[in-house]
Short mmCIF file of C-alpha atoms in Angstrom, two decimals:
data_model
loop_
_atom_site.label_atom_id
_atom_site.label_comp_id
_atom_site.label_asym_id
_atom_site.label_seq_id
_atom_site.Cartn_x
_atom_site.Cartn_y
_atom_site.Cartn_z
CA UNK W 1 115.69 81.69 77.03
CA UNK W 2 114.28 81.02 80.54
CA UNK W 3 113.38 83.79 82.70
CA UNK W 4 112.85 83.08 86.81
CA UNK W 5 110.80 84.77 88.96
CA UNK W 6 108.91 85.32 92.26
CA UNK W 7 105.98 87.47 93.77
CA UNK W 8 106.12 90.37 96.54
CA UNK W 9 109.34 91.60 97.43
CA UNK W 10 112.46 92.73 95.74
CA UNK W 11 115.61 91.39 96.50
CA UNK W 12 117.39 94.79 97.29
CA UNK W 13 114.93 94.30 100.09
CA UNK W 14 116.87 90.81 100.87
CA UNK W 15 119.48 92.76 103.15
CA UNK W 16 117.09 93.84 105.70
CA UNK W 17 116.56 90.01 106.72
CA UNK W 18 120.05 89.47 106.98
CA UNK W 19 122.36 92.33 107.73
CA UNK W 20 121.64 92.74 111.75
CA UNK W 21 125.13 94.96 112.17
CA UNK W 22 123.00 98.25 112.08
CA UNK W 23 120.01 96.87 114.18
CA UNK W 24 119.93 96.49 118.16
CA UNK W 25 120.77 92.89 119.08
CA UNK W 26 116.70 91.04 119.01
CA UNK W 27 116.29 87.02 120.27
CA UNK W 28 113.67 85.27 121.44
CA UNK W 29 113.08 82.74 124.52
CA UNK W 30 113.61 79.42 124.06
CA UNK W 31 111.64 78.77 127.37
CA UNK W 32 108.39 81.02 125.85
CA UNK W 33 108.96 80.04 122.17
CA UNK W 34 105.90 78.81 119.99
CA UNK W 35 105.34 75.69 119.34
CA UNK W 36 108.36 73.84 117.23
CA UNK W 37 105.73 72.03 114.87
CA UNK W 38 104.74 74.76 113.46
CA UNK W 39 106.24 76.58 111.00
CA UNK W 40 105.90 79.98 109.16
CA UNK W 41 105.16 80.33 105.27
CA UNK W 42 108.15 81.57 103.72
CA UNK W 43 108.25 84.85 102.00
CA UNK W 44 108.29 83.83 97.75
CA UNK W 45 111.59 85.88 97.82
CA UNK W 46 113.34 83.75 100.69
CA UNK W 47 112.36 80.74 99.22
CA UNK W 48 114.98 78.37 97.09
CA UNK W 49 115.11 78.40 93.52
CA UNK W 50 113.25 75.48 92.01
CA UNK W 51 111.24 76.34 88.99
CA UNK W 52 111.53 78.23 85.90
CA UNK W 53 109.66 79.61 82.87
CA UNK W 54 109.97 80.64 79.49
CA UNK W 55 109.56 84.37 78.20
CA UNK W 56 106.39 83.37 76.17
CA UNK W 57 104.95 81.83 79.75
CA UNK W 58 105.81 84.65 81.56
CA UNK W 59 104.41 87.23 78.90
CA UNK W 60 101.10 84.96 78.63
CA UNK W 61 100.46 85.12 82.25
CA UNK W 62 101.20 88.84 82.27
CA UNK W 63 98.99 89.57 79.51
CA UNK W 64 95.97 87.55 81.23
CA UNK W 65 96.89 88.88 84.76
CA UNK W 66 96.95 92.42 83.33
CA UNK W 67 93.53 92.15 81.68
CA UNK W 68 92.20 90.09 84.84
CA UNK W 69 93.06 92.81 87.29
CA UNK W 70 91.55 95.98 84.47
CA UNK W 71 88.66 94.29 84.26
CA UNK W 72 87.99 94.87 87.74
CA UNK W 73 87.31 98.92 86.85
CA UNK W 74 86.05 100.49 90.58
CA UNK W 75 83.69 97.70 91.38
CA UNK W 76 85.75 96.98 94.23
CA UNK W 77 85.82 100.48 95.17
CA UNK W 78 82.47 100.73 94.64
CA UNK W 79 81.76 97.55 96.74
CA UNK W 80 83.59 97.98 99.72
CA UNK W 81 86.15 100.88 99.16
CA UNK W 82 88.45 97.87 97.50
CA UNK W 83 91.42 97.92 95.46
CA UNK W 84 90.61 99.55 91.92
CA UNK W 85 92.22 98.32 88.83
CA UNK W 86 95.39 100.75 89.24
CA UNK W 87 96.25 99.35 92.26
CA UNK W 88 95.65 95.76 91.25
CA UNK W 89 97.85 97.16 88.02
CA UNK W 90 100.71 98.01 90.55
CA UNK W 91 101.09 95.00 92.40
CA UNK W 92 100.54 92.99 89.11
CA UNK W 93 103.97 95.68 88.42
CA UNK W 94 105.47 94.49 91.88
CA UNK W 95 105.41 90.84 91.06
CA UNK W 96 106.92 91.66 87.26
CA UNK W 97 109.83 93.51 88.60
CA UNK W 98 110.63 90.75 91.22
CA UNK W 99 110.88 88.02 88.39
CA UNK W 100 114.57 87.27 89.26
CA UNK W 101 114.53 84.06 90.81
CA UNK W 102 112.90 80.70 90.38
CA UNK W 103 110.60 80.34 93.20
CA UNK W 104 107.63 79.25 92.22
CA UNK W 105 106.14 77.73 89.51
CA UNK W 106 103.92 79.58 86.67
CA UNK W 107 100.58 77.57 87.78
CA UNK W 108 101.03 78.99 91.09
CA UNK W 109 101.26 82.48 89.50
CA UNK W 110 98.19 81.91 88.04
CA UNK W 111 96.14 79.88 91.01
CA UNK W 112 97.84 83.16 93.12
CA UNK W 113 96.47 85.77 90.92
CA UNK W 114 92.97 84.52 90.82
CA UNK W 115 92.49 84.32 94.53
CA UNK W 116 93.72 87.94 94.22
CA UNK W 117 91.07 88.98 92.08
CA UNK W 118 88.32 85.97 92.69
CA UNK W 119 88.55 85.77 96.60
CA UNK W 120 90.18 89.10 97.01
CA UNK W 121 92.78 87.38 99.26
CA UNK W 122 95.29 90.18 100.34
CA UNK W 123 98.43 90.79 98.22
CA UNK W 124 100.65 90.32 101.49
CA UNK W 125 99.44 86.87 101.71
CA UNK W 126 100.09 86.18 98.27
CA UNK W 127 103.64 86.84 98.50
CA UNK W 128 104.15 86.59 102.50
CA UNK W 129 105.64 89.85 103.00
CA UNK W 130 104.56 93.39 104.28
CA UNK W 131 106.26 96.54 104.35
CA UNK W 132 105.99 98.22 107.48
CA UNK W 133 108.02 101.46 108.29
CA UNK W 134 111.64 100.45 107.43
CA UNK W 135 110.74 96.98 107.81
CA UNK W 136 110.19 93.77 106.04
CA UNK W 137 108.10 91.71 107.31
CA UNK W 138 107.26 87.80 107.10
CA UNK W 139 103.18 87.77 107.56
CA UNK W 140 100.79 84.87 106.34
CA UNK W 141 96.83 84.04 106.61
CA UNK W 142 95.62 83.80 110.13
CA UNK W 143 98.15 86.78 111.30
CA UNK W 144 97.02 90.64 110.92
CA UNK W 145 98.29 92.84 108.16
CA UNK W 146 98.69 95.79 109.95
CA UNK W 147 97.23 99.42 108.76
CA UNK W 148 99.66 102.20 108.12
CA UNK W 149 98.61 104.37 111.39
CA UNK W 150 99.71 101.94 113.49
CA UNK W 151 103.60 102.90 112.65
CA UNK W 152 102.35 105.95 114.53
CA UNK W 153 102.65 103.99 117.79
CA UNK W 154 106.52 103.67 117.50
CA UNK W 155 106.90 107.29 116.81
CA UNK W 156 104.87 107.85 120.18
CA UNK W 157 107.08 105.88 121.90
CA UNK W 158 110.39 107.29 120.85
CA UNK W 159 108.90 110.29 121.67
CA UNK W 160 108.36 109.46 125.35
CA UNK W 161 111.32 107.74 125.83
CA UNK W 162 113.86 109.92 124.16
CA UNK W 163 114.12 112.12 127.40
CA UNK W 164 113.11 109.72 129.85
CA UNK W 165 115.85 106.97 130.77
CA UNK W 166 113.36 104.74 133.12
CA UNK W 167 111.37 103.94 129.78
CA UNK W 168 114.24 103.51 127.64
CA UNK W 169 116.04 101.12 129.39
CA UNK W 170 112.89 99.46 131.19
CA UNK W 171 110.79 96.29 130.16
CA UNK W 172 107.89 96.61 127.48
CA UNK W 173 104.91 94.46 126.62
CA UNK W 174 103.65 94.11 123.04
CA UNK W 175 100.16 92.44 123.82
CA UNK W 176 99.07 90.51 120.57
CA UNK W 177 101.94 91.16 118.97
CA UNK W 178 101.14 89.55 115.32
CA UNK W 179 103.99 89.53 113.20
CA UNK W 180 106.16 91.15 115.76
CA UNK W 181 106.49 94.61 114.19
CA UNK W 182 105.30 96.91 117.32
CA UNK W 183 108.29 95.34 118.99
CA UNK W 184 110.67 94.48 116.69
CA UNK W 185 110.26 98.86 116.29
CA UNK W 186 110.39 99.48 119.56
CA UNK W 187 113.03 97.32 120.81
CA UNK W 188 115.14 99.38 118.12
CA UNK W 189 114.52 102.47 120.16
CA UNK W 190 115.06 101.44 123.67
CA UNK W 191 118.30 101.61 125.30
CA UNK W 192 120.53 98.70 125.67
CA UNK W 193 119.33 97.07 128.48
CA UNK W 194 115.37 97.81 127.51
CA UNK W 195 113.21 94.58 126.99
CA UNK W 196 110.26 93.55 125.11
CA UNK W 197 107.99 90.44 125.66
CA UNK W 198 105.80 89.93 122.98
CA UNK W 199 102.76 87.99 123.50
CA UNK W 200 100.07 86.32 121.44
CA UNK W 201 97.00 84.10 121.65
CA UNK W 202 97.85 82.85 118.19
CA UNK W 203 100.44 79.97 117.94
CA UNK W 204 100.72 80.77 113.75
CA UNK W 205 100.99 84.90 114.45
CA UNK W 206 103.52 83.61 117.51
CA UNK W 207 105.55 81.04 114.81
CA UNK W 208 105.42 84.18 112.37
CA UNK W 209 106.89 86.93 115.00
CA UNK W 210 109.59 84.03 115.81
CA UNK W 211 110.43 84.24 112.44
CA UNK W 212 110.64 87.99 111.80
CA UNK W 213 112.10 88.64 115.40
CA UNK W 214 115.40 86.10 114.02
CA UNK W 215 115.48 87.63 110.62
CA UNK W 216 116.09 91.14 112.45
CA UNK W 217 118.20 90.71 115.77
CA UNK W 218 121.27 88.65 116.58
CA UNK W 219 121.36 85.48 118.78
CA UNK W 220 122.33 86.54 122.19
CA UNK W 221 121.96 85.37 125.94
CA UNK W 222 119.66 87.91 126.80
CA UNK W 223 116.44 87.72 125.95
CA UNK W 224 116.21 91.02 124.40
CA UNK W 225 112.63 90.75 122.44
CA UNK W 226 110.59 87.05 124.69
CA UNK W 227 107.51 85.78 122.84
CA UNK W 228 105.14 84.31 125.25
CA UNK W 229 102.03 82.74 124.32
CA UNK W 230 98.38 83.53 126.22
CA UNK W 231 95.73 86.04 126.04
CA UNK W 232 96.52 89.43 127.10
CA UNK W 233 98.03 89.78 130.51
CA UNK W 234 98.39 86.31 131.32
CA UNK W 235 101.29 85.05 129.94
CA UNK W 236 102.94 88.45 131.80
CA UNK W 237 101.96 87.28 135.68
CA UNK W 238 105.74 87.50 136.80
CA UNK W 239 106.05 90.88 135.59
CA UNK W 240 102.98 92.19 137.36
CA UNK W 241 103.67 96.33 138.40
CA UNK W 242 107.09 96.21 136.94
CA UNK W 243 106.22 96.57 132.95
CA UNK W 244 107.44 100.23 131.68
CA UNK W 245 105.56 100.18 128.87
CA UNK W 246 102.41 98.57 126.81
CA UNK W 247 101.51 99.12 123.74
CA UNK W 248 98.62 96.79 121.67
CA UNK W 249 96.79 96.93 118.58
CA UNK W 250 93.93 95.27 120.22
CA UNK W 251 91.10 94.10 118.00
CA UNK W 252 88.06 97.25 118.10
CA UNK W 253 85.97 96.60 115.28
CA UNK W 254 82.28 95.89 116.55
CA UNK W 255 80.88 92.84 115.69
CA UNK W 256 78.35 93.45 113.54
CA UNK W 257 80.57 95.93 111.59
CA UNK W 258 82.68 92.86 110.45
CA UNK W 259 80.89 91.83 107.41
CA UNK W 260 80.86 95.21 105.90
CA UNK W 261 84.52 95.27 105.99
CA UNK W 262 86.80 95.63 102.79
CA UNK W 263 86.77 91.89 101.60
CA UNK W 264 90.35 91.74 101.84
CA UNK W 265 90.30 92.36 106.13
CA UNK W 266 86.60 91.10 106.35
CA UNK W 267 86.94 87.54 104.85
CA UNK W 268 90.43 86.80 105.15
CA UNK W 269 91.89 88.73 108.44
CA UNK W 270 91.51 86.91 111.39
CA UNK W 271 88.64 87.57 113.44
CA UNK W 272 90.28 87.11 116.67
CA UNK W 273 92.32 89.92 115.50
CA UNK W 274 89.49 91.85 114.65
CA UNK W 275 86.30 91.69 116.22
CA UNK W 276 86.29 93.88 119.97
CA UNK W 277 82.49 92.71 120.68
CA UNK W 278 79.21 94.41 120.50
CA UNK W 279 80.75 98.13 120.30
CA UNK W 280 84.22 97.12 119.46
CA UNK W 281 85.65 97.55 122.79
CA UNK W 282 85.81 94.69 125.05
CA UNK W 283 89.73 94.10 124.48
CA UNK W 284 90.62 97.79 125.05
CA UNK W 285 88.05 98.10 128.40
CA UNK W 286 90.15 94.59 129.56
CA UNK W 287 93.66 96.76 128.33
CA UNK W 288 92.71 99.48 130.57
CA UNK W 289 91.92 97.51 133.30
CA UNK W 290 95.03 95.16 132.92
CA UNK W 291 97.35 97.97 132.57
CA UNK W 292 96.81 99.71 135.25
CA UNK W 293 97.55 96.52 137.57
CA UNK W 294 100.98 95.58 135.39
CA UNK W 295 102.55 98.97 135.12
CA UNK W 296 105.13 100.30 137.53
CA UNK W 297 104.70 104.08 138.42
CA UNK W 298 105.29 106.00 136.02
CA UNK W 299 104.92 103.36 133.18
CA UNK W 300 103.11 104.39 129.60
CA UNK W 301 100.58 103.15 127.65
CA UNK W 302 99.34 103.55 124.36
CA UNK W 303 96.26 101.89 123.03
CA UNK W 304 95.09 101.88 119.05
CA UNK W 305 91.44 102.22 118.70
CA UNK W 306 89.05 102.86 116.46
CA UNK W 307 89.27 106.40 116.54
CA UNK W 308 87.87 109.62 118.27
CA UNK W 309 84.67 108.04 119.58
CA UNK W 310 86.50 104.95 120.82
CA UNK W 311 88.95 107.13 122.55
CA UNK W 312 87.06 109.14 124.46
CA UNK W 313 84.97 106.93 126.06
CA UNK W 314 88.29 105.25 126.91
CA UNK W 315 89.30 108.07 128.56
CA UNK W 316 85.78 109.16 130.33
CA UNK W 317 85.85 105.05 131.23
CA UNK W 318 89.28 105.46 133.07
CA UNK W 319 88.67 109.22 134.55
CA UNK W 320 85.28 107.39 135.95
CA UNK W 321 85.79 103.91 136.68
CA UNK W 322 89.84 103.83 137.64
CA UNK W 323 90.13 106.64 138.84
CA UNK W 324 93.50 107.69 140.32
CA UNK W 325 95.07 104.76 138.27
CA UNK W 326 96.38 106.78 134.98
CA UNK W 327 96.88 110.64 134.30
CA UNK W 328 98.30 113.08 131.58
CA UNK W 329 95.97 110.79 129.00
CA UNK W 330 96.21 112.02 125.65
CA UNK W 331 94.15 111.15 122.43
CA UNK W 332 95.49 113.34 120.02
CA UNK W 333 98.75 112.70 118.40
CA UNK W 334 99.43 114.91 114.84
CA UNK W 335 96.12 115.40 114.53
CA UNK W 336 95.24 112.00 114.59
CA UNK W 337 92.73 110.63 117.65
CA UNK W 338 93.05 107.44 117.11
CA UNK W 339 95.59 106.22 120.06
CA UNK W 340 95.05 106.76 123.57
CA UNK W 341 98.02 107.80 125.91
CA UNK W 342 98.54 107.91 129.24
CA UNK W 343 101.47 107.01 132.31
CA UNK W 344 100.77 105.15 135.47
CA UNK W 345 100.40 106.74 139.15
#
């Protein structure tokens, strides 16, 4: 008997790459796209069926995976507030339950699950898939896994625009957009004629959002989500004073703060997606700065930072040094003061 399998995520998930009927039409510019020669790791689930393995294979590997990943105990924890064995257990569970097809071959499995627990490479990359909100996403090495409060940023948004139809149906920036999710979420809550341009230094986290922006939208005319490479506000000069909306997940971890990371983010993240300079926050001075030059009155912003610190000298930076530029900013959103808010003059 020969059992098939893959690593990451389930094929009930399959539908959200495919079934756009419930999602708001998504595309990207052929004039802005990323470069054609490169191309985006495929998610294990996506991938065709080529390999297969017996029950005894699969059982072996489980059985060594199983007591690879419990030997582990809390020294990871312990290390650098890591993944413990239960955890390592549970994705070890994940990859089990999604051994349906045959994508990949059994000494992949095993070369995947060492750099798991050797190199503590990142489960997403493992597989090439995040979950994000309602989302799945398509994410590989050299693109950000992003943390759990960031989903906070679309529920700030809808919040702002759910009464206000300048925002909803105006144009939005995404500023280093990664896999795409801040906009592929926001584009879902804008009205129909609202816009997103996505941007990116990266060319791989630019091929990546390409991919998931497809696998959720339909082709149109309209270029209803644009990815445009460049760093921060350059790539936007056209749109200078009329953007509605910017939101970024700017890199705001000080430099020297890099190393002591969890290994997963610290060795295998990418540092341009990381690193904000001396005291983390070069990018989000530069955000300020930038925003308050590309936002038409009355435009919002919200910035993720590092958290309550971070965000007030944000806001004592702008009150002091832009003054007049911004008002009604805001750190504090369900108890959490880690984003900073505020709307254009």
């Amino acid at each position: 008997m020969k059992l098939s399998f893959i690593g990451g995520c389930s094929p009930s998930n399959l539908s959200v790459f495919v079934n756009t009927n419930l999602l708001r039409p998504i595309c990207f510019s052929s004039m802005s796209s990323p470069p054609t020669s490169l191309k985006p790791q495929i998610p294990l689930f996506l991938r065709p069926p080529l390999h297969s393995a017996s029950v005894s294979d699969i059982r072996k590997w489980h059985d060594w995976a199983k007591n690879l990943a419990s030997s582990v105990g809390t020294t990871f924890v312990d290390s650098d507030n890591g993944p413990d064995s239960d955890l390592l257990c549970r994705e070890l569970k994940w990859l089990m339950e999604d051994a349906i097809e045959d994508h990949t071959g059994i000494e992949e499995l095993y070369n995947l699950w060492k750099q798991r627990i050797e190199e503590r490479r990142p489960f997403q990359y493992l597989v090439g898939c995040e979950h994000w909100r309602d989302l799945v996403l398509s994410v590989q090495d050299g693109v950000l896994i992003l943390g759990p409060e960031t989903k906070l940023i679309v529920d700030l948004v809808a919040d702002v625009v759910s009464n206000n139809e300048g925002l909803r149906e105006g144009l939005w920036a995404d500023l280093r957009t990664g896999t795409g999710a801040l906009a592929i979420g926001i584009r879902r809550i804008l009205g129909s004629r609202g816009r997103v341009i996505a941007t990116d230094l990266s060319p791989v986290a630019l091929s990546v959002a390409a991919f998931n922006v497809q696998k959720y939208g339909l082709q149109t005319t309209q270029d209803v989500i644009e990815l445009r490479q460049g760093s921060w506000f350059k790539p936007l000069k056209d749109v200078e004073g009329k953007l509605a909306g910017i939101v970024s997940n700017p890199p705001y971890i000080p430099s020297d703060n890099i190393l002591g990371l969890q290994a997963e983010v610290g060795r295998h993240e990418p540092r341009l997606a990381l690193d904000g300079g001396l005291n983390g926050m070069d990018d989000l001075l530069h955000l300020c700065n930038g925003a308050a030059l590309m936002l038409r009155p009355g435009g919002f912003f919200i910035f993720e930072t590092n958290g309550d610190k971070q965000c007030k000298s944000l806001a004592k930076y702008i009150e002091n040094d832009i003054r007049g530029s911004f008002h009604s900013l805001d750190i504090d959103f369900a108890g959490i003061q880690r984003f900073l808010t505020g709307f254009c003059q």
